[in-house]
Tab-separated table of C-alpha atoms and ligand atoms in Angstrom:
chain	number	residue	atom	x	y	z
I	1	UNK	CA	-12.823	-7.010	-25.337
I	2	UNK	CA	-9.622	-6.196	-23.628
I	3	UNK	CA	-10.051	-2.449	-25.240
I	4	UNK	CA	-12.002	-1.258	-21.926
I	5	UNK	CA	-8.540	-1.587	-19.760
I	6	UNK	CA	-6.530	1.106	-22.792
I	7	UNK	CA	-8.795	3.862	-22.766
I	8	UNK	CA	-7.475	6.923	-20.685
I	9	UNK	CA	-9.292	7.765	-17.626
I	10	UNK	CA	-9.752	11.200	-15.757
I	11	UNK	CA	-9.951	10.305	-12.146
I	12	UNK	CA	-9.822	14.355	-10.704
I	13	UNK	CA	-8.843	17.515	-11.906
I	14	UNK	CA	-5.216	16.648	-11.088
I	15	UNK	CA	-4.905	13.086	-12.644
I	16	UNK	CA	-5.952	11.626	-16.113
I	17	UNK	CA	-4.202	8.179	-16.511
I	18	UNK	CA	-3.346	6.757	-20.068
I	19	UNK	CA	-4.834	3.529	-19.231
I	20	UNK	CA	-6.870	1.726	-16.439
I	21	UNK	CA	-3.763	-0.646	-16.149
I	22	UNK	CA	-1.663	0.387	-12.105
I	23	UNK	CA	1.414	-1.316	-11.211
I	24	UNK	CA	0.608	-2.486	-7.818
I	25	UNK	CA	2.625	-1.914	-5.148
I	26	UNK	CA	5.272	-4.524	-4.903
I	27	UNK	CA	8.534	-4.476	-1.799
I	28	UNK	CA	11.508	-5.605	-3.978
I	29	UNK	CA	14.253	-5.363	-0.502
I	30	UNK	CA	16.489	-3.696	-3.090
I	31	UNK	CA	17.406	0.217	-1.962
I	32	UNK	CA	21.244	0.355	-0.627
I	33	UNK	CA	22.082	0.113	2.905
I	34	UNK	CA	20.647	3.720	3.359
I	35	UNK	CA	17.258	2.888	2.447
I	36	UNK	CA	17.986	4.803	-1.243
I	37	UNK	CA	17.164	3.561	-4.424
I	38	UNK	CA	19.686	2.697	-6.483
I	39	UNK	CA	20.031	3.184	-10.850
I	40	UNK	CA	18.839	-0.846	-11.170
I	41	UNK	CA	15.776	0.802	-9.142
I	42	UNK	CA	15.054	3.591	-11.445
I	43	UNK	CA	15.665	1.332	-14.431
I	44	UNK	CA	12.980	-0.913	-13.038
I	45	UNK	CA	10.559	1.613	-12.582
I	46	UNK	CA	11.028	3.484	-15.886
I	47	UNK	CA	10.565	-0.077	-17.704
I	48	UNK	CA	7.049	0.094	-16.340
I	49	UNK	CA	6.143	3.738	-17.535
I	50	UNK	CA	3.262	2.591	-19.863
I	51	UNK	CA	1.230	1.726	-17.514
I	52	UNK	CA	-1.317	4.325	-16.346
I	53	UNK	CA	-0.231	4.563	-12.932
I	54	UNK	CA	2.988	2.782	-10.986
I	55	UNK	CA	2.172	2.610	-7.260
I	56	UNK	CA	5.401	2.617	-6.032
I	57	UNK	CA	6.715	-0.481	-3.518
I	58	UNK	CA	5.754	0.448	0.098
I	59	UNK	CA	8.327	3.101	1.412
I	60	UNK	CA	8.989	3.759	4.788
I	61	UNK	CA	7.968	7.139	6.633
I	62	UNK	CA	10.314	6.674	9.104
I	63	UNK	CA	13.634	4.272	10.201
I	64	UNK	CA	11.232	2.495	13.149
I	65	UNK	CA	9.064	1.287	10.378
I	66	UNK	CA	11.005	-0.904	9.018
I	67	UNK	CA	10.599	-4.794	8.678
I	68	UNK	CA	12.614	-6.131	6.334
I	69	UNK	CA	15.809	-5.523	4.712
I	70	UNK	CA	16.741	-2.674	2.309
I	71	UNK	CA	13.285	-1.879	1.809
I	72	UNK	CA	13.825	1.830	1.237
I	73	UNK	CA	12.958	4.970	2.678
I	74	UNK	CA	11.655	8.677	2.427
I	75	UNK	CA	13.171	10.398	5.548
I	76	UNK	CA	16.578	12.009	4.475
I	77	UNK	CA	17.672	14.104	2.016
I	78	UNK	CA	19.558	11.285	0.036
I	79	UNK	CA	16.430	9.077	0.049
I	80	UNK	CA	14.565	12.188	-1.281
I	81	UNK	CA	17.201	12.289	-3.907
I	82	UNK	CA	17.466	8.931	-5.075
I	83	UNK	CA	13.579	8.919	-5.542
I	84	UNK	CA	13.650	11.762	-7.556
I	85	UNK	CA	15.599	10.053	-10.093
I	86	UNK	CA	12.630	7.540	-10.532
I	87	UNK	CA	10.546	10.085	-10.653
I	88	UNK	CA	12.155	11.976	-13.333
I	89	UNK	CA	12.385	8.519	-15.331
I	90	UNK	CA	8.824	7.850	-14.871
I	91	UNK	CA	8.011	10.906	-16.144
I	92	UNK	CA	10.255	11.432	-19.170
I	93	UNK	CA	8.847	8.281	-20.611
I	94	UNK	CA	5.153	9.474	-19.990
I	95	UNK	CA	4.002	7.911	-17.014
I	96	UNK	CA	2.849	8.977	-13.475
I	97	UNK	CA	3.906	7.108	-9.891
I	98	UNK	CA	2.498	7.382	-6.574
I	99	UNK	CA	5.064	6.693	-3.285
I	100	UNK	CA	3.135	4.453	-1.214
I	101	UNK	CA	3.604	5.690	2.721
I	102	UNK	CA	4.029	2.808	4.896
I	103	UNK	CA	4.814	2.386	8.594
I	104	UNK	CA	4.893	-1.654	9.561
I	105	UNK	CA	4.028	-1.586	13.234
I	106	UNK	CA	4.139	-4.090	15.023
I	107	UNK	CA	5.917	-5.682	11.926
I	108	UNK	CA	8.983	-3.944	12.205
I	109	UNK	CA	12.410	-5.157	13.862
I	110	UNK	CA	14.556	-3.123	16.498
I	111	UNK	CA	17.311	-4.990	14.611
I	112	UNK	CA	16.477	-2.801	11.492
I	113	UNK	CA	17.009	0.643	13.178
I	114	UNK	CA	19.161	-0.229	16.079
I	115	UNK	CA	16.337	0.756	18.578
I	116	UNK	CA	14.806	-0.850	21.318
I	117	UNK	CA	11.345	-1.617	20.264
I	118	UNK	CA	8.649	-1.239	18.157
I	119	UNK	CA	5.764	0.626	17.920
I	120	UNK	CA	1.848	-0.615	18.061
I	121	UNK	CA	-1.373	-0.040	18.722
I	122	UNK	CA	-1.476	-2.720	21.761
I	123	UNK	CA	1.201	-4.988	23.162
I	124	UNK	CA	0.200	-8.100	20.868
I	125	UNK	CA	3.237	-9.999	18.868
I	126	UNK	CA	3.096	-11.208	16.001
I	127	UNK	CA	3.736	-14.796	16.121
I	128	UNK	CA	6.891	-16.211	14.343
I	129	UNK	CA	10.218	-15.424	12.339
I	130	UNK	CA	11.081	-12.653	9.553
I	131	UNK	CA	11.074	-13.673	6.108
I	132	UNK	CA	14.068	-13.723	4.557
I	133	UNK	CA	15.840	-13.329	8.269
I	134	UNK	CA	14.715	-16.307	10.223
I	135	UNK	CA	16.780	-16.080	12.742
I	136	UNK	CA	14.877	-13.284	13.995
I	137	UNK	CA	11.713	-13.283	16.148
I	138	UNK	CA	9.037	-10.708	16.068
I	139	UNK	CA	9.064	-8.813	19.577
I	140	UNK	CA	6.398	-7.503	21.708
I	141	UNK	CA	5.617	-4.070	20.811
I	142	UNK	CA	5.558	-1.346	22.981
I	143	UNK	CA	1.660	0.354	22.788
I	144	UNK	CA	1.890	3.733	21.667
I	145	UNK	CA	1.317	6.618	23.535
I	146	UNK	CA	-1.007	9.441	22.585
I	147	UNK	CA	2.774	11.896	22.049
I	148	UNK	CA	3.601	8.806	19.962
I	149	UNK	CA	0.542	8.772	18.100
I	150	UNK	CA	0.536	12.431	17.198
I	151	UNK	CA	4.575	11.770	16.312
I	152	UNK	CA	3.506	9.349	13.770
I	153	UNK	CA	0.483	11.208	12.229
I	154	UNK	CA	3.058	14.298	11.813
I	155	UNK	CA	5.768	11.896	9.986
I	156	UNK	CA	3.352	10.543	7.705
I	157	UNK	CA	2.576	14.633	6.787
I	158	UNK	CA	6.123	15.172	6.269
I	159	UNK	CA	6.666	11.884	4.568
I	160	UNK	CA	3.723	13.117	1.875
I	161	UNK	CA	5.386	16.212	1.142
I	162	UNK	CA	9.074	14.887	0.936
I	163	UNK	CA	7.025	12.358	-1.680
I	164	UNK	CA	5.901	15.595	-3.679
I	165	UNK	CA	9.841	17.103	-3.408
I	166	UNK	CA	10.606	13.907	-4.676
I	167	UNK	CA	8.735	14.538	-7.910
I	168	UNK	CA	6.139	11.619	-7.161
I	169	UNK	CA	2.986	12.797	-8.376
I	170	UNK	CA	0.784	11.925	-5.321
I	171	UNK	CA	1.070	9.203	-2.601
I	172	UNK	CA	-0.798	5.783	-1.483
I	173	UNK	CA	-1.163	5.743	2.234
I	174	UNK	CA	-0.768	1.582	2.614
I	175	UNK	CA	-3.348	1.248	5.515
I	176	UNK	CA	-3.582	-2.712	4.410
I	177	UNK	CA	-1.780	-5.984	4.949
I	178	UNK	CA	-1.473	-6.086	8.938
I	179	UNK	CA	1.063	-3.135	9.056
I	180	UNK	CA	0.861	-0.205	11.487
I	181	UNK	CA	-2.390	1.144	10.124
I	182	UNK	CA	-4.199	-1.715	9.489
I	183	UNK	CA	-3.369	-2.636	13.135
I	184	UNK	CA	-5.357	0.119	14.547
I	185	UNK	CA	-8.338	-1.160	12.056
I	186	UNK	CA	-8.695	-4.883	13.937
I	187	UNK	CA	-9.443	-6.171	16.926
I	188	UNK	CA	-6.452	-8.897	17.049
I	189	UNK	CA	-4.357	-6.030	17.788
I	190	UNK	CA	-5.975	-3.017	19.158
I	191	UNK	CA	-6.870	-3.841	22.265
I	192	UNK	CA	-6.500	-0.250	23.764
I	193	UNK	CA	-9.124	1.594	25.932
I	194	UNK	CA	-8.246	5.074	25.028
I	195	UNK	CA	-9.778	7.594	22.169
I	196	UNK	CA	-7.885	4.952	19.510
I	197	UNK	CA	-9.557	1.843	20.254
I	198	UNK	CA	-12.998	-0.099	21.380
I	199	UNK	CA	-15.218	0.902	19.513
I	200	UNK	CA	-15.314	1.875	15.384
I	201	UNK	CA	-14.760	5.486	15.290
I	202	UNK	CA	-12.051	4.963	17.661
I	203	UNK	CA	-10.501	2.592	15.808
I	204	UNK	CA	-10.575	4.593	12.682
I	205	UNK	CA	-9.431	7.784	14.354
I	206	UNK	CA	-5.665	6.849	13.496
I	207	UNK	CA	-6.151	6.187	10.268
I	208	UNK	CA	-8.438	9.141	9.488
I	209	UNK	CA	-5.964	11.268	11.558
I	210	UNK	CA	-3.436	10.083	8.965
I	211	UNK	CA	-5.899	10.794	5.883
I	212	UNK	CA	-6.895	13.983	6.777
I	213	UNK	CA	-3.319	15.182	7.732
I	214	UNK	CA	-1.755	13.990	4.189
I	215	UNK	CA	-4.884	15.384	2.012
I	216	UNK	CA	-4.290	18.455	3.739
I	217	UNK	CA	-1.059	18.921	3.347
I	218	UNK	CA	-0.715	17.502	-0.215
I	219	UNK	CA	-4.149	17.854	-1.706
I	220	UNK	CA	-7.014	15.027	-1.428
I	221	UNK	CA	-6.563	14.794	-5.220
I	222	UNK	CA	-3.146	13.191	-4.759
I	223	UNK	CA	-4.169	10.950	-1.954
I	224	UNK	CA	-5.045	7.830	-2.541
I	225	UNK	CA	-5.407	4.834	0.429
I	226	UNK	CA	-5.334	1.387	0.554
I	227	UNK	CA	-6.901	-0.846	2.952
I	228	UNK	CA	-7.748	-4.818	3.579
I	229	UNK	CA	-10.873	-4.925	5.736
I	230	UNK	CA	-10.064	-8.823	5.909
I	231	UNK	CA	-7.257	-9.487	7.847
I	232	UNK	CA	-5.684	-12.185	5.719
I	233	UNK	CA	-1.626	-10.968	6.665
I	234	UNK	CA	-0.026	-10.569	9.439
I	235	UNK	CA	-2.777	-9.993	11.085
I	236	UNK	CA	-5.781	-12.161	12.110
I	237	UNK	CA	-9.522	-11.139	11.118
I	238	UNK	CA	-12.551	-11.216	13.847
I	239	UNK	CA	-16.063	-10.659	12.807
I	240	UNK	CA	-16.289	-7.670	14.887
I	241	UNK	CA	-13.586	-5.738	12.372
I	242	UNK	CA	-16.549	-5.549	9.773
I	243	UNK	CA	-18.018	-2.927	11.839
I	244	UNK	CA	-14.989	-0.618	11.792
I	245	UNK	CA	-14.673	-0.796	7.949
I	246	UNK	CA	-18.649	-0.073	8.089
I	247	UNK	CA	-17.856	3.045	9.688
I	248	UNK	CA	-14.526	3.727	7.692
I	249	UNK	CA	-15.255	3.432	4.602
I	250	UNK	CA	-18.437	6.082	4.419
I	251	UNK	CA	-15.768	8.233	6.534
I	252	UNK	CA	-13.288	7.818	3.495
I	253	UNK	CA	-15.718	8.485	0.931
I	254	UNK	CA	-16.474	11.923	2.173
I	255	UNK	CA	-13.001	12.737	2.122
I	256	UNK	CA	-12.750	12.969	-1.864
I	257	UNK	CA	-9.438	10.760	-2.114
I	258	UNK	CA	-7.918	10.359	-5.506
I	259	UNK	CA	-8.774	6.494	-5.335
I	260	UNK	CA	-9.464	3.466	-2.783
I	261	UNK	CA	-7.287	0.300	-3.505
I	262	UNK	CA	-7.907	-3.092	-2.407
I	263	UNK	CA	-5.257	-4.776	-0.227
I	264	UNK	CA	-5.557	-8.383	-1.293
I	265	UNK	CA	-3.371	-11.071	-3.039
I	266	UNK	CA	-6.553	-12.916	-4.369
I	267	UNK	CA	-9.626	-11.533	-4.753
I	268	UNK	CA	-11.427	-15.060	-4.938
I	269	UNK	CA	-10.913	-15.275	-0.994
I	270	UNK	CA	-13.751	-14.564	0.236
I	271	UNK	CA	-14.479	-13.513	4.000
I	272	UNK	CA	-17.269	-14.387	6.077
I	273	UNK	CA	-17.724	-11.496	7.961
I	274	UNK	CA	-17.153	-9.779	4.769
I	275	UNK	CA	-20.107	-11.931	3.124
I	276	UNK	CA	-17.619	-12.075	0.303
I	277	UNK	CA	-14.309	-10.857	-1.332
I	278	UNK	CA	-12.709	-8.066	-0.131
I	279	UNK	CA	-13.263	-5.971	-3.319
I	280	UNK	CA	-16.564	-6.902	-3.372
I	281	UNK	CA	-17.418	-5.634	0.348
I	282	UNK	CA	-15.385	-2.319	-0.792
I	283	UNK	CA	-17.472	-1.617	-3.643
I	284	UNK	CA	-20.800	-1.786	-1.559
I	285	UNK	CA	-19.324	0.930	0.789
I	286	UNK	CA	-17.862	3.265	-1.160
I	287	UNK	CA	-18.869	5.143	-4.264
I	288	UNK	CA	-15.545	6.250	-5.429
I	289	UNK	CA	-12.865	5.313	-7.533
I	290	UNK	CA	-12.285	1.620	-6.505
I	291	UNK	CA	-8.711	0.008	-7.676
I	292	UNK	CA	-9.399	-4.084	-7.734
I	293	UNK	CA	-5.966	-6.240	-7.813
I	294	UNK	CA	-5.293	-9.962	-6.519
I	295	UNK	CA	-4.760	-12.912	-9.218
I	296	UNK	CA	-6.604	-10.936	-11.707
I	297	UNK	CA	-5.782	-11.479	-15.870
I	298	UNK	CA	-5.810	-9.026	-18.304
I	299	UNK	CA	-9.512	-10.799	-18.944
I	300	UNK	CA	-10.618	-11.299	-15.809
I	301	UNK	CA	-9.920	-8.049	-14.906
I	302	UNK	CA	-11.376	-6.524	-17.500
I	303	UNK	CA	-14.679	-8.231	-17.557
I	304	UNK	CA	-14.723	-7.530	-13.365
I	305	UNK	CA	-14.689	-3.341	-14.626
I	306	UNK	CA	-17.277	-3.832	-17.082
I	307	UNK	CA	-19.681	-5.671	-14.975
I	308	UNK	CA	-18.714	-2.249	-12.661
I	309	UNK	CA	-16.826	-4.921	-9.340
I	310	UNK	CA	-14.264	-1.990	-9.814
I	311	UNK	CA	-12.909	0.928	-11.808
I	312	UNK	CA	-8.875	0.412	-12.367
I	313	UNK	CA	-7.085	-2.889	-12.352
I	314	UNK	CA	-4.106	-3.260	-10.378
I	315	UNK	CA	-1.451	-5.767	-11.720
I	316	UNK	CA	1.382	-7.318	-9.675
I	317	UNK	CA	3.318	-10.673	-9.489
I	318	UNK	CA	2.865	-10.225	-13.889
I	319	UNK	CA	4.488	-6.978	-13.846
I	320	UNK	CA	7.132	-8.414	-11.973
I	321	UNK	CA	7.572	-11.213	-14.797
I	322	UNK	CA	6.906	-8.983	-17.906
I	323	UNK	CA	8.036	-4.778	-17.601
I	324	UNK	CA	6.724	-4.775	-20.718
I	325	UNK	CA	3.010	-6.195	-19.512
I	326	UNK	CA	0.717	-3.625	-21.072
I	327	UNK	CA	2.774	-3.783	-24.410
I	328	UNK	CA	1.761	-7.542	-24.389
I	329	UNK	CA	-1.295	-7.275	-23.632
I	330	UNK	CA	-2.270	-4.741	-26.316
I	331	UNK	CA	-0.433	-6.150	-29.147
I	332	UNK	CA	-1.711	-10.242	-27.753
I	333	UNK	CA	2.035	-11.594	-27.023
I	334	UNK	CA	1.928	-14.142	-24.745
I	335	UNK	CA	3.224	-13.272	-21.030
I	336	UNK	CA	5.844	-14.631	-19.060
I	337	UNK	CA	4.814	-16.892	-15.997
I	338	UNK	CA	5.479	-15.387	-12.454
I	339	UNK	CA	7.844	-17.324	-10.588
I	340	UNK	CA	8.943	-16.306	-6.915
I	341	UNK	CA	12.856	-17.083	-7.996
I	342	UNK	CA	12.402	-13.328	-10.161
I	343	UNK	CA	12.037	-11.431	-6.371
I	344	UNK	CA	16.284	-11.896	-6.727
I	345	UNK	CA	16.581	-9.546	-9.807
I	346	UNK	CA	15.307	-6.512	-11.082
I	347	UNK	CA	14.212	-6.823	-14.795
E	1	LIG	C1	3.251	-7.502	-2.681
E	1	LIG	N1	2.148	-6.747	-2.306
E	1	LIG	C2	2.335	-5.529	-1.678
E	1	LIG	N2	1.263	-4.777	-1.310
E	1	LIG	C3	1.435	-3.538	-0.786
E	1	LIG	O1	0.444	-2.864	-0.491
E	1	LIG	N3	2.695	-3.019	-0.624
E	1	LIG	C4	3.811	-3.720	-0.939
E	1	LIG	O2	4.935	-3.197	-0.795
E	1	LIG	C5	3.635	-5.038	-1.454
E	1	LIG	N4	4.710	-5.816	-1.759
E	1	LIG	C6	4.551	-7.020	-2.397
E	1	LIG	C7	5.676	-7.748	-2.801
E	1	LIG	C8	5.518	-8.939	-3.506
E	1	LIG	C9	6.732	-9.687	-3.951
E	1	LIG	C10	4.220	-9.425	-3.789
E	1	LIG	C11	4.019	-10.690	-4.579
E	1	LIG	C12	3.118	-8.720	-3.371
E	1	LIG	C13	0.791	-7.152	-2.743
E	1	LIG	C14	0.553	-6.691	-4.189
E	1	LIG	O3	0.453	-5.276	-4.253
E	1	LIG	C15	-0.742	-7.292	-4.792
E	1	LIG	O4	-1.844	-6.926	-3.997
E	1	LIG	C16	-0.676	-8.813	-4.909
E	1	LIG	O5	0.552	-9.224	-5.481
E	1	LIG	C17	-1.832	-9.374	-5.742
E	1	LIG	O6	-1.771	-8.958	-7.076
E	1	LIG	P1	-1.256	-9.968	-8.257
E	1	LIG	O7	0.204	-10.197	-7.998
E	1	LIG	O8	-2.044	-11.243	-8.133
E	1	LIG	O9	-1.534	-9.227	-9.533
């Protein structure tokens, strides 16, 4: 019954995907120490052409984004470069990738970009150390101002369209996970009075801001957004948020966006204010193309489409463990285990 997840799907005018099968968006800390990708990178990527679509790992818009180290970028001509050359592999074996857009707010480290602070909605830390750097502590971030705010909405633009010079075929605005967008979504850490925060529609102006500005500029058919209305990450949920994704998500419908992805690790979590999983809370609000992912198998996941939960199955820590996943899965080889000792090589 696995045949539901190979059939081709059309999801606009612009995009028809081989299979329901995406490679979910997955930071690797592997682009050189100018934020480009390197050949191992490319490589990597082209391994994973078969699937129908390869959301790329979560690229940065801009150097003040950044959080951890080498995680790589889409601000200067090399970085252009380099992606194209992933691109370009992608597509001579068949497939299709989307650059996901990602700012991390609050999450980022002046130690990263040489700067003095970080960016946020409000002046909340996040408690604790960096991963993989644990001798650094997360600072205070400086609230942004409403210059700032229009700064940011204008890099993400030009972010989208140096995505589409790279040769990606549309992008994923990561508005999930506690990073920059998703902080302007929850009340742990937008505590501003202004036109971006206190109530829901000022809450989602940011983000919409954001949508509206990259669907614009790129098309809405090459837009696609993902978002984690349970803070679960870096980020702490309140039951007030679910009124702010109550508002968002009819907001995003409207819009026409190539898809809506969940931002989960495991869709079993379920969240109280929520009353239930993430995915399932996503699917109730919004009637468009819905992308489920989080400890799913190719079963699972391909019983949760046909019973309708969602319409494309994203696939993560077992695309890490097997590039050749969907060829697996078709022919019924047994996969290779996920193990967090494979984040230290690309295979
Ligand atoms: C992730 N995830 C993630 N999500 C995202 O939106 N952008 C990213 O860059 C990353 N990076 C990342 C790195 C690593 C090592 C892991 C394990 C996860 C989350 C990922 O896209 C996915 O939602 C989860 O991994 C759950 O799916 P699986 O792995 O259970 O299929």
């Amino acid at each position: 019954m696995l045949d539901t997840l190979f059939h081709p799907v059309v999801l606009n005018d612009t995009l028809t995907l081989n299979n329901r099968i995406i490679m979910a968006p997955l930071t690797r800390c592997m682009a050189d120490d100018n934020l480009v990708p390197t050949q191992a990178m490319v490589d990597y990527y082209a391994r994973r052409a078969d699937t129908g679509l390869i959301v790329s790992e979560a690229i940065l818009i801009r150097a003040d984004g950044q959080g951890y180290p080498h995680t790589p970028g889409l601000f200067t001509p090399e970085q252009i470069n380099g992606w194209h050359k992933v691109t370009d592999a992608v597509h001579n074996k068949g497939g299709k990738i989307f650059a996901q857009l990602w700012h991390t707010g609050r999450v980022a480290h002046p130690f990263f970009f040489n700067g003095e602070y970080v960016l946020a909605p409000s002046a909340i830390a996040l408690e604790g150390t960096l991963p993989r750097m644990r001798e650094l502590t997360y600072t205070v971030p400086k609230p942004a101002t409403k210059t700032e705010i229009e700064q940011l909405i204008a890099d993400f633009s030009q972010a989208a369209a140096n995505a589409i010079d790279a040769g990606f075929d549309g992008v994923e605005i990561h508005g999930a996970n506690g990073y920059l967008i998703d902080q302007f979504l929850h009340f742990s850490t937008n505590e501003r009075d202004d036109e971006f925060g206190g109530t829901p529609e000022n809450m989602a102006r940011f983000p919409l801001a954001v949508i509206d500005t990259i669907s614009q500029r790129i098309g809405r058919d090459r837009t696609g957004l993902r978002l984690s209305p349970g803070g679960y990450f870096n980020i702490e949920g309140d039951s007030r948020d679910r009124a702010v994704f109550d508002y968002l998500l009819p907001e995003v419908e409207k819009r026409c966006l190539a898809y809506l992805h969940v931002g989960i690790f495991d869709d079993s979590m379920n969240f109280e204010y929520l009353d239930g999983s993430a995915s399932h809370y996503m699917r109730t609000h919004y009637k468009g193309t819905l992308i489920g992912v989080g400890c799913y198998t190719p079963q699972t996941g391909s019983d949760a489409i046909e019973a309708g939960k969602f319409d494309l199955l994203a696939i993560g820590r077992p695309l890490i463990a097997n590039p050749d996943y969907v060829n697996k899965v078709q022919s019924g080889q047994a996969l290779t285990p996920y193990d967090d000792t494979m984040l230290v090589q690309l295979i």
